[in-house]
Each structure stands twice: as C-alpha cells, then as structure tokens.
Coordinates of C-alpha atoms and ligand atoms in Angstrom, one line a residue:
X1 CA -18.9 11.3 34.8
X2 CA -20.2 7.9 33.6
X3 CA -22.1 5.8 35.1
X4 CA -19.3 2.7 36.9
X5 CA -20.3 -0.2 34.4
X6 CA -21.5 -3.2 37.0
X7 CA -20.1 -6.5 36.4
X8 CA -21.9 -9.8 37.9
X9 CA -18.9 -12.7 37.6
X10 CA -19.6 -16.1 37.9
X11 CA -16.3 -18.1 38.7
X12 CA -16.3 -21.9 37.4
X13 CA -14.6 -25.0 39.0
X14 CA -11.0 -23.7 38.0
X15 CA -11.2 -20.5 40.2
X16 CA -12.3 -22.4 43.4
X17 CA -10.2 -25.8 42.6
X18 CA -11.1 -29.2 43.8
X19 CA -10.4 -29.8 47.5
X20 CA -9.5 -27.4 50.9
X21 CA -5.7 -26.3 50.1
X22 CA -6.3 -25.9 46.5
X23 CA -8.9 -23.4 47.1
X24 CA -6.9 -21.6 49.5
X25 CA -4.5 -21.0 46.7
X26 CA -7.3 -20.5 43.8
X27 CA -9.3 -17.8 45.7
X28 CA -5.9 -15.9 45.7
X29 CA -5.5 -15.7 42.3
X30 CA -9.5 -15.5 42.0
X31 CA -9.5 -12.1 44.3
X32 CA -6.5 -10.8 42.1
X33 CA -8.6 -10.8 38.8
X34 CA -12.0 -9.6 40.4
X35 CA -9.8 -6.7 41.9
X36 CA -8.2 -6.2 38.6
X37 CA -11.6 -5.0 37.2
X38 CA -12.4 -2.9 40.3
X39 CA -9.1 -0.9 39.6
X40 CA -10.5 -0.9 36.0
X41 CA -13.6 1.3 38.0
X42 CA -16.1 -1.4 37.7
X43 CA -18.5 -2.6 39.7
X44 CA -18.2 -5.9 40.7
X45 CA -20.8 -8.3 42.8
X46 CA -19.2 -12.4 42.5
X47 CA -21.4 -15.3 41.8
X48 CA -19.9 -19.0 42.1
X49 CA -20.0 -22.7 41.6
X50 CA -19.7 -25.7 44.5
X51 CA -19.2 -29.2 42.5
X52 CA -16.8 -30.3 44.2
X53 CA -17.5 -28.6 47.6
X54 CA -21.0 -30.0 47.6
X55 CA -19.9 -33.5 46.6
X56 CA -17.6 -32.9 49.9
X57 CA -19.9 -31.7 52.1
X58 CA -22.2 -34.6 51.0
X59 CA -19.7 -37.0 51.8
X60 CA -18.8 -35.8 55.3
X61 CA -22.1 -35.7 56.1
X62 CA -22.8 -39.1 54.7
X63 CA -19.8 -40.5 56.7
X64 CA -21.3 -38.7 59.9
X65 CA -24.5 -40.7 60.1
X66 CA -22.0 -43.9 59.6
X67 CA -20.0 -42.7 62.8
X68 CA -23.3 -41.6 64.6
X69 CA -27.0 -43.5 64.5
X70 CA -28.3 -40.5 65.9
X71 CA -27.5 -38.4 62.6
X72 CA -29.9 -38.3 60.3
X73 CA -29.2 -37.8 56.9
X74 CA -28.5 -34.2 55.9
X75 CA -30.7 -32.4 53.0
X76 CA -28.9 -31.7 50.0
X77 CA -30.2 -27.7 50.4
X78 CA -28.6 -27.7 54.1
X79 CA -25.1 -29.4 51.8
X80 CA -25.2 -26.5 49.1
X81 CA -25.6 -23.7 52.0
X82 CA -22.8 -25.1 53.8
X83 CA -20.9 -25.0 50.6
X84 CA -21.9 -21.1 50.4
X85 CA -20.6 -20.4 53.9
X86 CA -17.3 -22.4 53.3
X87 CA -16.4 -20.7 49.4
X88 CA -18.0 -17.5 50.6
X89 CA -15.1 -17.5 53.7
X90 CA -12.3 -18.3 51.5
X91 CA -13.7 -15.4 48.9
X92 CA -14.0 -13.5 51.0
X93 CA -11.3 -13.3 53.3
X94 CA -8.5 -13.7 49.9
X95 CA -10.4 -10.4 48.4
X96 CA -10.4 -8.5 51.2
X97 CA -7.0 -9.2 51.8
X98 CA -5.9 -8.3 48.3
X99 CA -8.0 -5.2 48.3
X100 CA -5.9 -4.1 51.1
X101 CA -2.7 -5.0 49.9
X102 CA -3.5 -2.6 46.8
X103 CA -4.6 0.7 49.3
X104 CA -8.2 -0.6 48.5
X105 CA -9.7 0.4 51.8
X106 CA -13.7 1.5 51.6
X107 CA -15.2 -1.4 49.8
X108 CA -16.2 -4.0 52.5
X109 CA -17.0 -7.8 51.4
X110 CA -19.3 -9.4 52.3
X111 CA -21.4 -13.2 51.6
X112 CA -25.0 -12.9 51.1
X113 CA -26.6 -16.7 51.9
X114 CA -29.0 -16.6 49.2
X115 CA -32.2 -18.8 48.9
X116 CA -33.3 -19.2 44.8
X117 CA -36.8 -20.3 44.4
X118 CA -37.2 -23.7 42.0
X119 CA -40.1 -24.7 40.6
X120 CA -41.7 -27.9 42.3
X121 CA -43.2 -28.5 38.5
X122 CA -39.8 -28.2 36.7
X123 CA -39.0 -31.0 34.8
X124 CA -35.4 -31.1 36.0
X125 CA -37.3 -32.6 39.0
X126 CA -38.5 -35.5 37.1
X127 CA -34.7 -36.8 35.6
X128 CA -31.9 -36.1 37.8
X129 CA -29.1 -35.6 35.3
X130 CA -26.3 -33.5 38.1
X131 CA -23.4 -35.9 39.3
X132 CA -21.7 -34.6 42.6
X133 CA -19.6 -35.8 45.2
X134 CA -17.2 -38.9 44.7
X135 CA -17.4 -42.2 42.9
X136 CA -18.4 -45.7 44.8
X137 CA -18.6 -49.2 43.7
X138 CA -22.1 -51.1 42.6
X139 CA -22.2 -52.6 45.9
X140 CA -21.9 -49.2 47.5
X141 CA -24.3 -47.5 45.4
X142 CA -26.9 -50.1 46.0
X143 CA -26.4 -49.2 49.8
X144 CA -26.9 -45.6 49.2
X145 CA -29.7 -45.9 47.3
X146 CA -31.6 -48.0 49.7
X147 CA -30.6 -46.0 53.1
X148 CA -31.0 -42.7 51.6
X149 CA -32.9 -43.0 48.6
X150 CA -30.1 -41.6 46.2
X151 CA -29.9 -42.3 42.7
X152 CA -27.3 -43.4 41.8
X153 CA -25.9 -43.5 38.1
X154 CA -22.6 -45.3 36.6
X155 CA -20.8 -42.7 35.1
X156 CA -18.5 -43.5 32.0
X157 CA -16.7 -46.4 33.1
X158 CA -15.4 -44.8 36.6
X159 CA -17.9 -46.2 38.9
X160 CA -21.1 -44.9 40.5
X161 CA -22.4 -41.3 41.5
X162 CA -24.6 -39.8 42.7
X163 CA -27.2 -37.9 40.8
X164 CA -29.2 -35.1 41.7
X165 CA -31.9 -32.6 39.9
X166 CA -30.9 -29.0 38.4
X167 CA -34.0 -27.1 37.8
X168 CA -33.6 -23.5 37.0
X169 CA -33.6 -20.5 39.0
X170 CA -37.7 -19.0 39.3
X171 CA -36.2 -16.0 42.3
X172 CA -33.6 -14.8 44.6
X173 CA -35.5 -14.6 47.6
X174 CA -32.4 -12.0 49.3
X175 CA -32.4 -10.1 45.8
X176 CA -33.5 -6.8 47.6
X177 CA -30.6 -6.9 50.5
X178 CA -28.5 -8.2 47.9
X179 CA -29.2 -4.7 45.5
X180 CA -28.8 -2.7 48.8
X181 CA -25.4 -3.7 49.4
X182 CA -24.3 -3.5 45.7
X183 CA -26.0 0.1 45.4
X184 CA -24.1 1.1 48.8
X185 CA -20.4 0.3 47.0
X186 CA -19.8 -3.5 48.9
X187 CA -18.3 -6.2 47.2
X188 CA -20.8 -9.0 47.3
X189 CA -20.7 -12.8 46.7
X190 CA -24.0 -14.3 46.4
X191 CA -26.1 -16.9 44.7
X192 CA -23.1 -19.6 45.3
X193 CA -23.4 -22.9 44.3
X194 CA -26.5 -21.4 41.9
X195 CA -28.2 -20.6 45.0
X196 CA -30.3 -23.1 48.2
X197 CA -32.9 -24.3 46.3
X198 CA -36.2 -23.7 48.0
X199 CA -39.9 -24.2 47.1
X200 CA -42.4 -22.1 48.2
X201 CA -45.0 -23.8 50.5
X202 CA -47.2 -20.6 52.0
X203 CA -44.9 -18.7 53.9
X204 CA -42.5 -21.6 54.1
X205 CA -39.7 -22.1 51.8
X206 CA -38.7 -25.4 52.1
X207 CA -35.2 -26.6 51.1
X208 CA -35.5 -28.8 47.4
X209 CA -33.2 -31.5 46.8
X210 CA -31.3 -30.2 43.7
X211 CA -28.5 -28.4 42.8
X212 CA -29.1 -25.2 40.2
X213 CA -26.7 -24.5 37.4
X214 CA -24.3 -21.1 38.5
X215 CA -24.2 -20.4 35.1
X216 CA -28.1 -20.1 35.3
X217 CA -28.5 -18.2 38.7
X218 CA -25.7 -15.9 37.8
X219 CA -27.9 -15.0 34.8
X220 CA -30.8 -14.5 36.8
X221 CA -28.6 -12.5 39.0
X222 CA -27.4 -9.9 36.3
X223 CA -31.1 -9.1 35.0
X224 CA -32.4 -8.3 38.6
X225 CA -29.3 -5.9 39.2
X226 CA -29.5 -4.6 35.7
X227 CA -25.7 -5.2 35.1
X228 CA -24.0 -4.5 32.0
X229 CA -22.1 -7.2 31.8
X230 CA -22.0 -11.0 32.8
X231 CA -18.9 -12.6 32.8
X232 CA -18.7 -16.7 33.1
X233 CA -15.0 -17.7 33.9
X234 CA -14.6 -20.8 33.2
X235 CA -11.5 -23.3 31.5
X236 CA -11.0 -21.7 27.9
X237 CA -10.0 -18.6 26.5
X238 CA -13.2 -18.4 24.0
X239 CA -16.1 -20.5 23.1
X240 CA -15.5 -23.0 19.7
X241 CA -17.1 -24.1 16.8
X242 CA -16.7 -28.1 16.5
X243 CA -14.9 -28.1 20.2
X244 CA -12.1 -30.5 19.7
X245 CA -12.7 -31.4 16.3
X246 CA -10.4 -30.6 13.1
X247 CA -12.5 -27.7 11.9
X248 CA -12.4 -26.2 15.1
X249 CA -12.8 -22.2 15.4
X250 CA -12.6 -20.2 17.9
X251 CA -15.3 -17.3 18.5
X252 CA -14.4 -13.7 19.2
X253 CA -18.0 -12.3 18.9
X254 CA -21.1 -13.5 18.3
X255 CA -25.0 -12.0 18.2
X256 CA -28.3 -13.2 20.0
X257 CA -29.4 -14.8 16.7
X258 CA -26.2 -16.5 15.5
X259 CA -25.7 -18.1 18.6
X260 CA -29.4 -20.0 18.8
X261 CA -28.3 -21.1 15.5
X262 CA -24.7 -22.2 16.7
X263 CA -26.9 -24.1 20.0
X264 CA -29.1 -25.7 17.6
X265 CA -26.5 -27.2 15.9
X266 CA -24.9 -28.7 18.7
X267 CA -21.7 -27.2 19.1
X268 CA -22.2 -26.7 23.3
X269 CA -21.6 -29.9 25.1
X270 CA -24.7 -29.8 27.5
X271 CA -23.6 -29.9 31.4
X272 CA -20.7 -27.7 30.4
X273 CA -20.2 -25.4 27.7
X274 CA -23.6 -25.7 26.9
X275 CA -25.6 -23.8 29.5
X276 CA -22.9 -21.1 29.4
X277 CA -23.9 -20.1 26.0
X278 CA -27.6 -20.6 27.2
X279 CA -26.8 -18.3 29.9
X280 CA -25.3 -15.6 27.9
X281 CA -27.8 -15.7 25.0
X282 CA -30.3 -14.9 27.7
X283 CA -28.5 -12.3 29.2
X284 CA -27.5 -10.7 26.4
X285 CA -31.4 -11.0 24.6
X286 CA -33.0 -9.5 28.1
X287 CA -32.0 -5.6 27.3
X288 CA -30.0 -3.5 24.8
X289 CA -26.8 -2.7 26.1
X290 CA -26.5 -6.0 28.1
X291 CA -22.9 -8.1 27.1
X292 CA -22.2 -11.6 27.9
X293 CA -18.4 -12.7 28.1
X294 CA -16.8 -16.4 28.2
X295 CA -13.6 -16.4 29.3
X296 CA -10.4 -17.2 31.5
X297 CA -10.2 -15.9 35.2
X298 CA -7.0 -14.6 33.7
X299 CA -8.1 -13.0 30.6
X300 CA -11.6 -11.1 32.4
X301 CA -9.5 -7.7 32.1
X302 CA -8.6 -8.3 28.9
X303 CA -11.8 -9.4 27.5
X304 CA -13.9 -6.6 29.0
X305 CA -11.2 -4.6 27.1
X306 CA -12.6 -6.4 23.8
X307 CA -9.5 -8.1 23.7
X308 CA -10.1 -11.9 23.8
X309 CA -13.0 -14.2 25.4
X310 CA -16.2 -14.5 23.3
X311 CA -18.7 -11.6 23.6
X312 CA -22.5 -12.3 23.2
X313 CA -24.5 -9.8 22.3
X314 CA -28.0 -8.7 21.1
Ligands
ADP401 P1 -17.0 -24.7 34.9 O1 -16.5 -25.4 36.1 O2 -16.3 -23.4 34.6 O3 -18.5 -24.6 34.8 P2 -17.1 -26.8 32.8 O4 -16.1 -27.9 32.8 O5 -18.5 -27.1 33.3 O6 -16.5 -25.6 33.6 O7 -17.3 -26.2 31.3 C1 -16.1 -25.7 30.6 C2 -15.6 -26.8 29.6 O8 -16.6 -26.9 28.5 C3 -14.3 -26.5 28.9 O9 -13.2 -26.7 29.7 C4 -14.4 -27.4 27.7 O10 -13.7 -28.6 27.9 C5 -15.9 -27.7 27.5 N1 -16.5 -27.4 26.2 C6 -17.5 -28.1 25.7 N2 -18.0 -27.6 24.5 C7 -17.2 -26.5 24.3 C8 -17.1 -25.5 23.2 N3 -17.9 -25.6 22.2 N4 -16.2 -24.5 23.3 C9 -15.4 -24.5 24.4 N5 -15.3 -25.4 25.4 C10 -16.2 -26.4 25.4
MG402 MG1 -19.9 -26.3 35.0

C-alpha cells in the first residue's frame, strides 16, 4: 500500500469570510472541501489566514480601553492568538461535524495555538507595509497614533489604517506536538493567522508586533512535516500572466525556474498574488517530489487530480 500523500492547506480570506455569521457559513463549505480530500485518502493538516478577524479583534480591544481606563492596550501578538482560538473554533467544530455526517468517525480535530519565531533583525520590522482592521478618518488616525503609537497609513482614497510589520516565519516553536498529532491520524489546524509572532529573548519568547504572511508560515509548515503537497486556496481558479490585462493567460503548470522568471517580471501583485507564488516556488524548490497548487476552495479536489489550479513544481 502507498504511502497516504499529506496535504498542508492554507485557506485564504474567502474560506473564512469577513465578519462572525459569514464565517459560520464559510467554515461549512471550508470543512466540506478539506473532507473531500480526506475521502480522496489524504492526509490533511489546515493552515489559515486572520485579516479580517485580527482587524476585529483589534478593534474590540481598542474600543475596550475607550469604555475602561483601566485597559491597557492589548499587544497585537495577544490580537492574532485570539484570532487563532476564534477561526480555530469555528474550523474546527464545522469539520468535525461534517466528518460525522459522512460516517467519518476516528479522526479527532483539534487547534494547535502555535507560536512562529520572527526575526527581531528582519527588515519587515523596519517598514510596516500590512493594513488590518477598519478604516478611520485623519483626525482619528492622528489619535491612534499618538495614544498607541500606531502607524497609521491612508490607504487608496478610503481613509486611514492601520499598518503593521510582516516579517517572515524563522520557526514553529509547537512544530514537534504539531508532527505528533499529524503522525497519530488527527486533523490539525495550526499556524493560523501565519502564526503569534514571537522573538526569542533567552528562554523568553516575547510576543512581536507583526502579523506573518499565511502564505509564508504555511510554507514553512509543509517543509517541517515533509508534505507532498501545499495547497493555497485562495479567490481564482489559476494563477495569470498579465492579471487583468488583454493578454492575460491563465497557467496550468509551471516549473521552479519559469516561475522566478514569471516573479521577476512582475506578473504577482505583491500583498496578494505575489507571496503565493513566492510561497509555492519555495516549496516546490525545497525537495524533489514536493508540489505547490493555487487554487479555489472548490476546485482543491480537482486540482490535486491535475485537473485545474496551477501546479508549481521543481
Ligand atoms: P487571500 O485572502 O486568499 O490571501 P488575496 O486577495 O490576498 O487572497 O490574493 C488573491 C488575489 O490576488 C486574487 O483574487 C487576484 O485578484 C489577485 N491577483 C494578483 N495578481 C494575480 C495574478 N497574477 N493571477 C491571479 N490573481 C492575481
Ligand atoms: Mg492574502
């Protein structure tokens, strides 16, 4: 019998939707496609994003030390693990639920709270380029920047955000319980949100005020379980040439090589497409065998199949 073929899967915005009911509904049809591809016999461990759950979280929290003096402000890191608890629940509770409704009945689920080590050095550090949470006015912003120290950036003609760093993932500091449960047949969800950033400090890690890519984290997450595939589910089918532009092609399948080229070029709009492919390449470079895939929630069966999505390989 062949080895199961072990899937990590990190789910974009569209999987998890934008505010509390609409994730209700997305994780629903989120746990249908993950199970999809465990009836398909693979092995599956789930790796997410948080936008717009940390934006919230950040807001409620912000609102709380307006309602109470005694409140300090809360640590972005302390925002992104309550984001982890929060998706993690919904995950996990739609998955199980769906596992159960298809006779599914010895693969527990389970949210591992994971803590990815930054870099204090990273550059990342240095120019905050990540917007979260909602948009304010000038007058606002000023007000956040000087209470909290946010920085604060206008953001194409819609008002002012908030802008935080995204330095990449170093180490998953719960890597070797995570690879326990994985190797013992549980469905896991970890590295959400990319991850709590930390930075070492002895035997302290102490929480960094940043947000990490998912798309780099879930990367980083496939190498130290020695998957076979990662698969990014994001908004589109496949990955373009010239994204929204005349000459615009779609691609089924491309190598290490061609896509440095394709990067280099410019095609991958950076803070979306753009680390994906970064993400893949990477993947797909780090070992023979390994496969990227891009594509819809929707599609995952069908493009592990070969059938659509764009496949990165060596
Ligand atoms: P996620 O929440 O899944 O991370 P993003 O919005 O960050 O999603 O990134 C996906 C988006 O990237 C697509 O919806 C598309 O609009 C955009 N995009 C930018 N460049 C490309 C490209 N070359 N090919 C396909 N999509 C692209
Ligand atoms: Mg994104």
């Amino acid at each position: 019998m062949s080895k199961k073929k072990r899937i990590v899967i990190a789910l974009g915005g569209n999987a998890l939707g934008n505010t509390l009911p609409e994730q209700m509904k997305a994780v629903k049809i989120t746990a249908k496609a993950i199970v999809d591809l465990i009836e398909e016999g693979c092995e599956v461990v789930v790796a997410h994003g948080n936008g717009p759950q940390v934006g919230m979280v950040n807001n409620a929290m912000i609102a709380l030390t307006h309602e109470d003096a005694q409140q300090p402000n809360t640590p972005l890191s302390v925002c992104v693990a309550m984001s982890q608890a929060y998706i993690g629940y919904d995950l996990q509770n739609a998955l199980r639920e769906e596992m159960l409704n298809r006779g599914i009945e010895n693969i527990p689920v389970a949210t591992m709270i994971t803590q990815v080590r930054v870099d204090p050095e990273d550059p990342a550090f240095a120019s905050p380029s990540k917007p979260i949470g909602k948009f304010v006015s000038e007058s606002q912003a000023k007000i956040m920047e000087e209470k909290f120290n946010y920085i604060m950036k206008e953001d194409s003609g819609r008002g002012y955000r908030r802008v935080v760093a995204s330095p990449k993932p170093v180490e998953i500091i719960e890597i070797g319980t995570i690879r326990t449960m994985v190797e013992s047949g549980d469905l896991v969800i970890a590295c959400g949100g990319g991850g709590i950033p930390v930075i070492r400090q002895g035997n302290h890690l102490k929480g960094a005020s940043a947000v990490i890519d998912k798309d780099f984290a879930s990367c980083l997450l496939a190498k130290e379980l020695d998957a076979d595939f990662l698969i990014i589910l994001t908004a589109v089918e496949q990955v373009a040439l010239n994204f929204g532009k005349p000459e615009e092609t779609w691609l089924s399948d491309v190598s290490v090589k061609e896509a440095k080229e394709y990067i280099k070029e410019g095609h991958f709009a950076p803070g979306s497409m753009l680390p994906k492919v970064q993400a893949a390449v990477d993947f797909a470079a780090s070992k023979p065998g390994r496969t990227a895939l891009i594509t819809l929630l929707e599609k995952s069966r069908d493009a592990i199949q070969g059938k659509t999505g764009t496949m990165f390989h060596l």
